[in-house]
PDB file of C-alpha atoms in Angstrom:
ATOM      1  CA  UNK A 663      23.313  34.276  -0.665  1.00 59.00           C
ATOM      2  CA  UNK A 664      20.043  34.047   0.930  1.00 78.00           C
ATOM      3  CA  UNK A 665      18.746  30.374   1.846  1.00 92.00           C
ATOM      4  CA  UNK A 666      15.247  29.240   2.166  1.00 96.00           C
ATOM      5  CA  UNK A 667      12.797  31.497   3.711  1.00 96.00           C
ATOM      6  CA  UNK A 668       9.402  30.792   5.084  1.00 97.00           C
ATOM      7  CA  UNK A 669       7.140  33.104   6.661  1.00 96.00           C
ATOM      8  CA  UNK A 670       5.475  32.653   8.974  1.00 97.00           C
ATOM      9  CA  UNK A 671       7.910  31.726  11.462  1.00 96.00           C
ATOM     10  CA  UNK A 672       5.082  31.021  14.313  1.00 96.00           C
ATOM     11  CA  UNK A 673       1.475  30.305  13.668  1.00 95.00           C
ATOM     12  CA  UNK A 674      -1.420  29.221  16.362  1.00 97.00           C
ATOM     13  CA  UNK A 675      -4.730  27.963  15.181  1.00 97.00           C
ATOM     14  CA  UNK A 676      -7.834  26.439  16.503  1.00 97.00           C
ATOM     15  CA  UNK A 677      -8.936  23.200  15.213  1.00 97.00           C
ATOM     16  CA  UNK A 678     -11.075  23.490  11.844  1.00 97.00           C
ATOM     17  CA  UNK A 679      -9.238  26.645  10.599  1.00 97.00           C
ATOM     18  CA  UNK A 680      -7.396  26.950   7.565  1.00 97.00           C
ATOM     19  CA  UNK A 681      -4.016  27.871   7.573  1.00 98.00           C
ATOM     20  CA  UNK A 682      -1.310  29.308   4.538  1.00 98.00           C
ATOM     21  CA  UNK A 683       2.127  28.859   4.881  1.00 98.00           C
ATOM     22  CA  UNK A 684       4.753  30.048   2.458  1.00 98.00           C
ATOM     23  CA  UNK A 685       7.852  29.926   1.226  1.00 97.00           C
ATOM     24  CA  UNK A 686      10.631  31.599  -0.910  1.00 97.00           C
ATOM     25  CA  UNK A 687      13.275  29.096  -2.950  1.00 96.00           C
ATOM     26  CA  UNK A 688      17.031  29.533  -3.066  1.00 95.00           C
ATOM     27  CA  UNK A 689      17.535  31.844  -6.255  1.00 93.00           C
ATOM     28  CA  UNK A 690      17.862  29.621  -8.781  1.00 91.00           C
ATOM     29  CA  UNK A 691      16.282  26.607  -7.630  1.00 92.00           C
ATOM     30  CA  UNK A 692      13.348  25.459  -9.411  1.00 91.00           C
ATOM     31  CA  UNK A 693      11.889  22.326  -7.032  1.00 92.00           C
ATOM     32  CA  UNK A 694      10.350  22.896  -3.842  1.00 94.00           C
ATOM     33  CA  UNK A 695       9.030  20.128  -1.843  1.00 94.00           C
ATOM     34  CA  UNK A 696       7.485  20.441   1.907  1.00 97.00           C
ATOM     35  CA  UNK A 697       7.767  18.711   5.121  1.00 97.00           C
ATOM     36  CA  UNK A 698       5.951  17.778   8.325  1.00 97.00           C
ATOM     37  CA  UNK A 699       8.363  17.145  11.438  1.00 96.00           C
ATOM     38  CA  UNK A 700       5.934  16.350  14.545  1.00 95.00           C
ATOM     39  CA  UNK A 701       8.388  16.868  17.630  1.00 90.00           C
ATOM     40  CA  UNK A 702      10.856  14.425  18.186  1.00 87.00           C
ATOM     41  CA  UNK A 703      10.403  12.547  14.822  1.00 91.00           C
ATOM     42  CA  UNK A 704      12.273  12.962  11.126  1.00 93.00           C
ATOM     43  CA  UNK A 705      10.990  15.103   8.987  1.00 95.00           C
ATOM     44  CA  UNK A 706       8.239  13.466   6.824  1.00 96.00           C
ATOM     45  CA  UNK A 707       7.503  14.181   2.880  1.00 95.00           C
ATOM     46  CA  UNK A 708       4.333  15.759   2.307  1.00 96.00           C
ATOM     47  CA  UNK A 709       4.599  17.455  -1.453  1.00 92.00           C
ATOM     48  CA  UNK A 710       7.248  18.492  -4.017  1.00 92.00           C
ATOM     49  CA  UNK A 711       6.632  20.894  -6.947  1.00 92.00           C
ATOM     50  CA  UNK A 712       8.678  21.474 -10.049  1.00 90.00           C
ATOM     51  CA  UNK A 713       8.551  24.098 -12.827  1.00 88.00           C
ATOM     52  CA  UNK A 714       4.698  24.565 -10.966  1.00 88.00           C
ATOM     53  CA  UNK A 715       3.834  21.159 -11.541  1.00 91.00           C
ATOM     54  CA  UNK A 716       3.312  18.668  -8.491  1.00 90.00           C
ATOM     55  CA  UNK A 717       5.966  16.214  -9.000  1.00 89.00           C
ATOM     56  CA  UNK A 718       5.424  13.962  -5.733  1.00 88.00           C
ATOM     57  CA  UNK A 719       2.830  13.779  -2.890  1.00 92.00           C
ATOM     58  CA  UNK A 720       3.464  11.777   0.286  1.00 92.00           C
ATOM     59  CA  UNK A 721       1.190   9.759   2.202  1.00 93.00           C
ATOM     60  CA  UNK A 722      -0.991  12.942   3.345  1.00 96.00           C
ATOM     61  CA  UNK A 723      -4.393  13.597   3.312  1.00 96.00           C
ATOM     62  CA  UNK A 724      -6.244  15.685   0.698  1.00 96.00           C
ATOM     63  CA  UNK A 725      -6.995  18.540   3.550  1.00 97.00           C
ATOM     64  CA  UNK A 726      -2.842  19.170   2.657  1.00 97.00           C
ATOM     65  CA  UNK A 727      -2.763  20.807  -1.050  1.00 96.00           C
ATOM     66  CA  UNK A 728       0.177  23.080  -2.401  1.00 96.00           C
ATOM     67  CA  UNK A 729       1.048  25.285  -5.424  1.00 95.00           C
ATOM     68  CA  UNK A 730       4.189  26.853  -6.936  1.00 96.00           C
ATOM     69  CA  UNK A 731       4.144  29.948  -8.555  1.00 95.00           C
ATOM     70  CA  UNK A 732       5.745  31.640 -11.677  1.00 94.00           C
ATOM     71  CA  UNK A 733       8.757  33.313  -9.548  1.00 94.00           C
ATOM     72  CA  UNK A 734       9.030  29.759  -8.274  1.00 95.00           C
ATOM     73  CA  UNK A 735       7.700  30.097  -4.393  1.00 96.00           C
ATOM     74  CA  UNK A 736       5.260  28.231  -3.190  1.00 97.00           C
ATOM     75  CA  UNK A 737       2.417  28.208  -0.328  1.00 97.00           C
ATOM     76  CA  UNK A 738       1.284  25.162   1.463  1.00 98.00           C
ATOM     77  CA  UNK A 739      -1.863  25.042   2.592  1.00 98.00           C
ATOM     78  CA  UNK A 740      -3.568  22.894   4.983  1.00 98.00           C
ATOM     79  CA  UNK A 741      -8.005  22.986   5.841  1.00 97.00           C
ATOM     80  CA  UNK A 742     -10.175  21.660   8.672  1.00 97.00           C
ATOM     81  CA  UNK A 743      -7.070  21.586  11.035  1.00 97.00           C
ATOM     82  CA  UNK A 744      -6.969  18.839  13.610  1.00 97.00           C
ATOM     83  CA  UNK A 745      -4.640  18.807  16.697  1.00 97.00           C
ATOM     84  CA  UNK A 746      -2.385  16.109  15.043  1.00 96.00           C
ATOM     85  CA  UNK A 747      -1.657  19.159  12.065  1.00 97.00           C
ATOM     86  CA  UNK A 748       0.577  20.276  15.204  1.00 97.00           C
ATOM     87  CA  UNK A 749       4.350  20.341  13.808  1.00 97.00           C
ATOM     88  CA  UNK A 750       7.000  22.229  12.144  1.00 97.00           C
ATOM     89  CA  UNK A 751       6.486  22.495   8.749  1.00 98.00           C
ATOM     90  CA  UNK A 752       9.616  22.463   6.286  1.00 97.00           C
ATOM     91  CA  UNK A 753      10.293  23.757   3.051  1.00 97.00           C
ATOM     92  CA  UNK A 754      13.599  22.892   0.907  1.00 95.00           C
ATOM     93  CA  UNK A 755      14.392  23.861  -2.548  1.00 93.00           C
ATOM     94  CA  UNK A 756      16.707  22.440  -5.000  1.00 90.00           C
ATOM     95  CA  UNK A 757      18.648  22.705  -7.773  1.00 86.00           C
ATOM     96  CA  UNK A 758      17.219  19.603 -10.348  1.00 76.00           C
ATOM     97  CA  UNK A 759      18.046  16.674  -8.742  1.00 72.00           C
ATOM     98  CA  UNK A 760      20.221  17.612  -5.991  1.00 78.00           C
ATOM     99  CA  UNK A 761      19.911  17.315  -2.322  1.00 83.00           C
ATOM    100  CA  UNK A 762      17.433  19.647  -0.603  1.00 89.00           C
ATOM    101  CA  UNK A 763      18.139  22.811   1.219  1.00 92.00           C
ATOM    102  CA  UNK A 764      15.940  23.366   4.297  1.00 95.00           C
ATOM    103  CA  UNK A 765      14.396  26.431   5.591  1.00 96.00           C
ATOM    104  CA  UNK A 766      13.933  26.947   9.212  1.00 95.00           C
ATOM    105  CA  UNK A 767      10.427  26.359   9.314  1.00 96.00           C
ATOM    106  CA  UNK A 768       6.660  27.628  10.320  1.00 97.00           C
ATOM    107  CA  UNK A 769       6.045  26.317  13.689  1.00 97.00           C
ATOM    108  CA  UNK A 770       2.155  25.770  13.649  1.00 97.00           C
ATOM    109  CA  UNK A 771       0.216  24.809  16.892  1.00 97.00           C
ATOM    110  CA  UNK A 772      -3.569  23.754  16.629  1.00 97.00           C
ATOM    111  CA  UNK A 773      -5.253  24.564  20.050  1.00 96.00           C
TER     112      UNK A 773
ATOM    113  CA  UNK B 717       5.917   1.028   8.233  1.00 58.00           C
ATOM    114  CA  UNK B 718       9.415   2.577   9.289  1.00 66.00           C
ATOM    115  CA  UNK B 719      11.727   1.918   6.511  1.00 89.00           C
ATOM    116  CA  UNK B 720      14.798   3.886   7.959  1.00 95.00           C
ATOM    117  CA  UNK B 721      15.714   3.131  11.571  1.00 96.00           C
ATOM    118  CA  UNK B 722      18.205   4.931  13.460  1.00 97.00           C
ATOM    119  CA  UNK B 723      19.808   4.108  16.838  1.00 96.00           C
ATOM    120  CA  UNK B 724      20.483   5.162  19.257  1.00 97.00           C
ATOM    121  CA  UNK B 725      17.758   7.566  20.060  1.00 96.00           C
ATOM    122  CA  UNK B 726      20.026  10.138  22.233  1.00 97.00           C
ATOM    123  CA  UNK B 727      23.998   9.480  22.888  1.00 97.00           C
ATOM    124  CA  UNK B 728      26.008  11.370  25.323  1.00 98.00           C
ATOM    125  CA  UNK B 729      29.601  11.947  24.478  1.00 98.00           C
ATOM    126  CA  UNK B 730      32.717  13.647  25.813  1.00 98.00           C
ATOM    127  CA  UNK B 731      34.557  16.408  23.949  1.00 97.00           C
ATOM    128  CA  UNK B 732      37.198  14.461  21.654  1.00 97.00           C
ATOM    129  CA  UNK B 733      35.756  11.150  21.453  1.00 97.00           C
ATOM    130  CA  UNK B 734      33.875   9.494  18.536  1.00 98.00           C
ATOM    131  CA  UNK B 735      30.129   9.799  17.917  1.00 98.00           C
ATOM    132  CA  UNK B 736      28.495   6.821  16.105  1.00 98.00           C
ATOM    133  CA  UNK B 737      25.225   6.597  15.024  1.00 98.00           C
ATOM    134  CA  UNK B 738      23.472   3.492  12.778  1.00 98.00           C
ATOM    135  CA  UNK B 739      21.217   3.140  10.507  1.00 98.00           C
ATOM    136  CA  UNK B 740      19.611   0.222   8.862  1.00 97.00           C
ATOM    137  CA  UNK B 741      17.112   0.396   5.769  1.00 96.00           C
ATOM    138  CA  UNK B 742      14.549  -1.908   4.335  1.00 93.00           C
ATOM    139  CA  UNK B 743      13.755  -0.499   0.490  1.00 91.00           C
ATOM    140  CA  UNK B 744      16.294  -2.094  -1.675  1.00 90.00           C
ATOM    141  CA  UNK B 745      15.820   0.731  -4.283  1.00 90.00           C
ATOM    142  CA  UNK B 746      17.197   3.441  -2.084  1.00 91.00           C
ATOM    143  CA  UNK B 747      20.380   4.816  -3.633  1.00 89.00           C
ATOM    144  CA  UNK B 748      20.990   8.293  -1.946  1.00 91.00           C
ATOM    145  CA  UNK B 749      21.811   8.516   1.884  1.00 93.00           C
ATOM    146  CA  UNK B 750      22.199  11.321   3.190  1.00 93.00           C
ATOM    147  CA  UNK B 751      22.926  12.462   6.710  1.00 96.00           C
ATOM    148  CA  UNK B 752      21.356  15.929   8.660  1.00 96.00           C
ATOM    149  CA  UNK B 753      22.537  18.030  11.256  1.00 97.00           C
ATOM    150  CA  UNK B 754      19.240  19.755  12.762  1.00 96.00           C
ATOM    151  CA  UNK B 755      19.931  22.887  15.638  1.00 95.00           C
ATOM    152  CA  UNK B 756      17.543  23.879  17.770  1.00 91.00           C
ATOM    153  CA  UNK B 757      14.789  26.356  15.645  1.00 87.00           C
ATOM    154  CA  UNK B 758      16.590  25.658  12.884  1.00 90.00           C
ATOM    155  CA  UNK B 759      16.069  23.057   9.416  1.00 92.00           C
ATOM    156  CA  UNK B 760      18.195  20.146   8.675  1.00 95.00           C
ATOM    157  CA  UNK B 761      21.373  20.875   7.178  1.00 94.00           C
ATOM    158  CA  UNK B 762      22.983  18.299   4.636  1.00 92.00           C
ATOM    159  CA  UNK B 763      25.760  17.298   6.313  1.00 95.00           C
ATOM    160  CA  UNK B 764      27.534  14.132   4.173  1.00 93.00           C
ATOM    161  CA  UNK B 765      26.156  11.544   1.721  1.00 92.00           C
ATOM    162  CA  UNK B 766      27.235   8.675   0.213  1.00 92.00           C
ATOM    163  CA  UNK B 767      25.908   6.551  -2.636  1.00 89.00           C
ATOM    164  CA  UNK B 768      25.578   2.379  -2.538  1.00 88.00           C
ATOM    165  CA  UNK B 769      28.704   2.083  -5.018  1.00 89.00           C
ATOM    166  CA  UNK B 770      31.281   2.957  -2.250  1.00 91.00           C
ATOM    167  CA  UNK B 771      31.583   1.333   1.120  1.00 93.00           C
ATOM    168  CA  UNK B 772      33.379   5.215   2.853  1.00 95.00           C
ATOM    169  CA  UNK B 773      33.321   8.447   2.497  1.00 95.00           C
ATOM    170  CA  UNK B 774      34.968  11.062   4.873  1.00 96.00           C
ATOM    171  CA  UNK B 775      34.212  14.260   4.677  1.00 95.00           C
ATOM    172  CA  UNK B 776      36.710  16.091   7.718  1.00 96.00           C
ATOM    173  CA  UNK B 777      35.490  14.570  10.729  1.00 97.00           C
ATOM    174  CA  UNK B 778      32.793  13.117   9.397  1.00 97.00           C
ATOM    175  CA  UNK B 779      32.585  10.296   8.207  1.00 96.00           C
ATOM    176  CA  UNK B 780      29.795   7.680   6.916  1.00 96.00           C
ATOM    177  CA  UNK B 781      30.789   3.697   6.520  1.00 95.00           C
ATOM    178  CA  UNK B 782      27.753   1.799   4.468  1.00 95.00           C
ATOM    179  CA  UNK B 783      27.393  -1.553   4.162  1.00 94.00           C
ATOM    180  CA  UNK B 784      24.804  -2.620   1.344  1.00 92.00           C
ATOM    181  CA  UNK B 785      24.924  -6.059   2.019  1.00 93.00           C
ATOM    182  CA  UNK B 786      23.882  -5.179   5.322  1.00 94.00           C
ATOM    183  CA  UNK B 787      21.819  -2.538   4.435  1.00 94.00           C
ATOM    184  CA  UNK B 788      22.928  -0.515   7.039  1.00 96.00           C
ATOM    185  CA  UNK B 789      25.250   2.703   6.841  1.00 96.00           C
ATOM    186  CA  UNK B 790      26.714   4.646   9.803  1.00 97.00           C
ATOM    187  CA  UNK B 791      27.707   8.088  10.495  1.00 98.00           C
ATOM    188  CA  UNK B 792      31.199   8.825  12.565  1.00 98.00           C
ATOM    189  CA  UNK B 793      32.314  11.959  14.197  1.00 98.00           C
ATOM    190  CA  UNK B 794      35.768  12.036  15.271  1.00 97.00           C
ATOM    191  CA  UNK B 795      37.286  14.275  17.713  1.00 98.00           C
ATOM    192  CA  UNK B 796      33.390  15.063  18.838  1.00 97.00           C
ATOM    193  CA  UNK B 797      33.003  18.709  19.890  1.00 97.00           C
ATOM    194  CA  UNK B 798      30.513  20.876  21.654  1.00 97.00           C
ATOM    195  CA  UNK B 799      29.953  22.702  18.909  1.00 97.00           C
ATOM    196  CA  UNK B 800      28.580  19.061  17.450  1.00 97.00           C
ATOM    197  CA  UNK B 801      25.756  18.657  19.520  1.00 98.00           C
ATOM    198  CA  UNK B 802      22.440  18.540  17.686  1.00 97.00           C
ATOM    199  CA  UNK B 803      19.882  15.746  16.126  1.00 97.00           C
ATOM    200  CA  UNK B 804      21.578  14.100  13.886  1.00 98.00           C
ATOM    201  CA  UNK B 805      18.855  12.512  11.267  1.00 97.00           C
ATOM    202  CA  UNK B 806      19.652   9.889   8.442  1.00 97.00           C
ATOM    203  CA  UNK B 807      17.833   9.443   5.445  1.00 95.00           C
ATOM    204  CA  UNK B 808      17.415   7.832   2.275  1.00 94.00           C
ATOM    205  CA  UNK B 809      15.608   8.400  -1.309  1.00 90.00           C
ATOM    206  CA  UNK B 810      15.969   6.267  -4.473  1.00 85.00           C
ATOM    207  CA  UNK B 811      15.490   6.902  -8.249  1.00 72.00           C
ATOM    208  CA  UNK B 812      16.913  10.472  -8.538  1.00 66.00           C
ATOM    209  CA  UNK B 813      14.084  11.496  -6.512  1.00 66.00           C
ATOM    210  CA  UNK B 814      16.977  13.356  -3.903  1.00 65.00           C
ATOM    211  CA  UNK B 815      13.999  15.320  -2.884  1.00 72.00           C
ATOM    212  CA  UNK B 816      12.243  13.007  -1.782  1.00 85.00           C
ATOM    213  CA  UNK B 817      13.475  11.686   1.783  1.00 91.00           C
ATOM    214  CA  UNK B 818      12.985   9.131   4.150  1.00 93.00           C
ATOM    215  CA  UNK B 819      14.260  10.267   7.386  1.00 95.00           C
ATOM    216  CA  UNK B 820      14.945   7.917  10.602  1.00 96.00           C
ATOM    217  CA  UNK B 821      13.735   9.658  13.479  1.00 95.00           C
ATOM    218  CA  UNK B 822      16.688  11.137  14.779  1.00 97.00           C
ATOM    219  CA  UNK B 823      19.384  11.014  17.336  1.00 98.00           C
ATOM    220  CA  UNK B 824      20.121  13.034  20.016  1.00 97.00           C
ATOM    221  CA  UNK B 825      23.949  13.731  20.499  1.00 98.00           C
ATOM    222  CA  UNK B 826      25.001  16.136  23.412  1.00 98.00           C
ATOM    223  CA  UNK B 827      28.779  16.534  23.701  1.00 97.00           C
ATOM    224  CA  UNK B 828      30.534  17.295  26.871  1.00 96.00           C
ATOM    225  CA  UNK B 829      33.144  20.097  27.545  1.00 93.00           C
TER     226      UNK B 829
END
């Protein structure tokens, strides 16, 4: 079975530019939550959507917004990037309440 | 404000000994801990968990000890192997919100042939 995917795997932006990032769920899973790991910290929860509908936000600015859509992938999407944006970003899916799956991540630098 | 801190920061181990690394938490309601395994380029991997209402759980060489009293909870790796070294990250979540983790900031472990 296929795990999490996320496309893209590397991304390089310059600081004020918007950026997409997406992400395809286990088959099956409904929830999909995302989240920031700045190098050589834990991972750190920015959103989680369920059945389309945001179900949690983390302590993240309103530049960070997300959706889910019908087939149950989602994008995350981040505007004005600053250099701090700098991280790999995670996506996990699960199934109801379960533990989270993680994808490999979108490396994104901010030059 | 940190609420899950993890020591040590890296550990160094040879092949066949036993890896420990601690966490301690401050949010009472937490009542999910689960540990990570993270490669290099690659997500965390769920590697063991354990719940407040048991004090062990082993899982083949793994192995997490929790003390709630405490609030601190451990992960063990017995008969540590190459093959184990990685950043090891604990975590925590409360209310049924599994998805929703708190994650120390990781530990280093390199294992030596």
């Amino acid at each position: 079975d296929a795990g999490v995917t996320q496309s893209p795997t590397h991304l390089i932006k310059t600081r004020g530019q918007h950026v997409t990032l997406r992400c395809s769920p286990i088959s099956g899973h409904k929830s999909v939550s995302w989240y920031q790991q700045v190098l050589g910290q834990g991972p750190q929860f920015i959103f989680q959507y369920y059945e389309k509908e945001e179900r949690g936000r983390g302590n993240f600015p309103d530049r960070f917004s997300a959706r889910q859509f019908p087939n149950y992938s989602s994008e995350l999407n981040v505007n004005a990037l600053l250099l701090g944006d700098s991280a790999l970003y995670l996506c996990a899916s699960s199934f109801s309440e379960r533990p989270p799956y993680f994808g490999p991540g979108t490396r994104l630098t901010v030059l | 404000q940190q609420q899950v801190k993890q020591s040590p920061q890296s550990l160094i181990v040879q092949k066949g000994g036993i890896s420990i690394i601690n966490c301690a938490y401050e949010n009472t309601a937490f009542d999910y801990f689960p540990w990570y395994q993270q490669f290099p380029g690659k997500g965390p991997a769920l590697l063991i968990a354990i719940r407040p209402d048991v004090s062990e759980k082993k899982e083949g060489r793994f192995t997490i000890s929790f003390n709630k009293s405490a609030k601190q909870f451990s992960l063990h790796i017995m008969d540590s192997q190459p093959g184990d070294s990685a950043t090891y990250f604990c975590a925590a979540s409360k209310g049924g919100s599994n998805y929703k983790l708190t994650f120390g900031k990781g530990t280093l472990l390199t294992v030596n042939p």
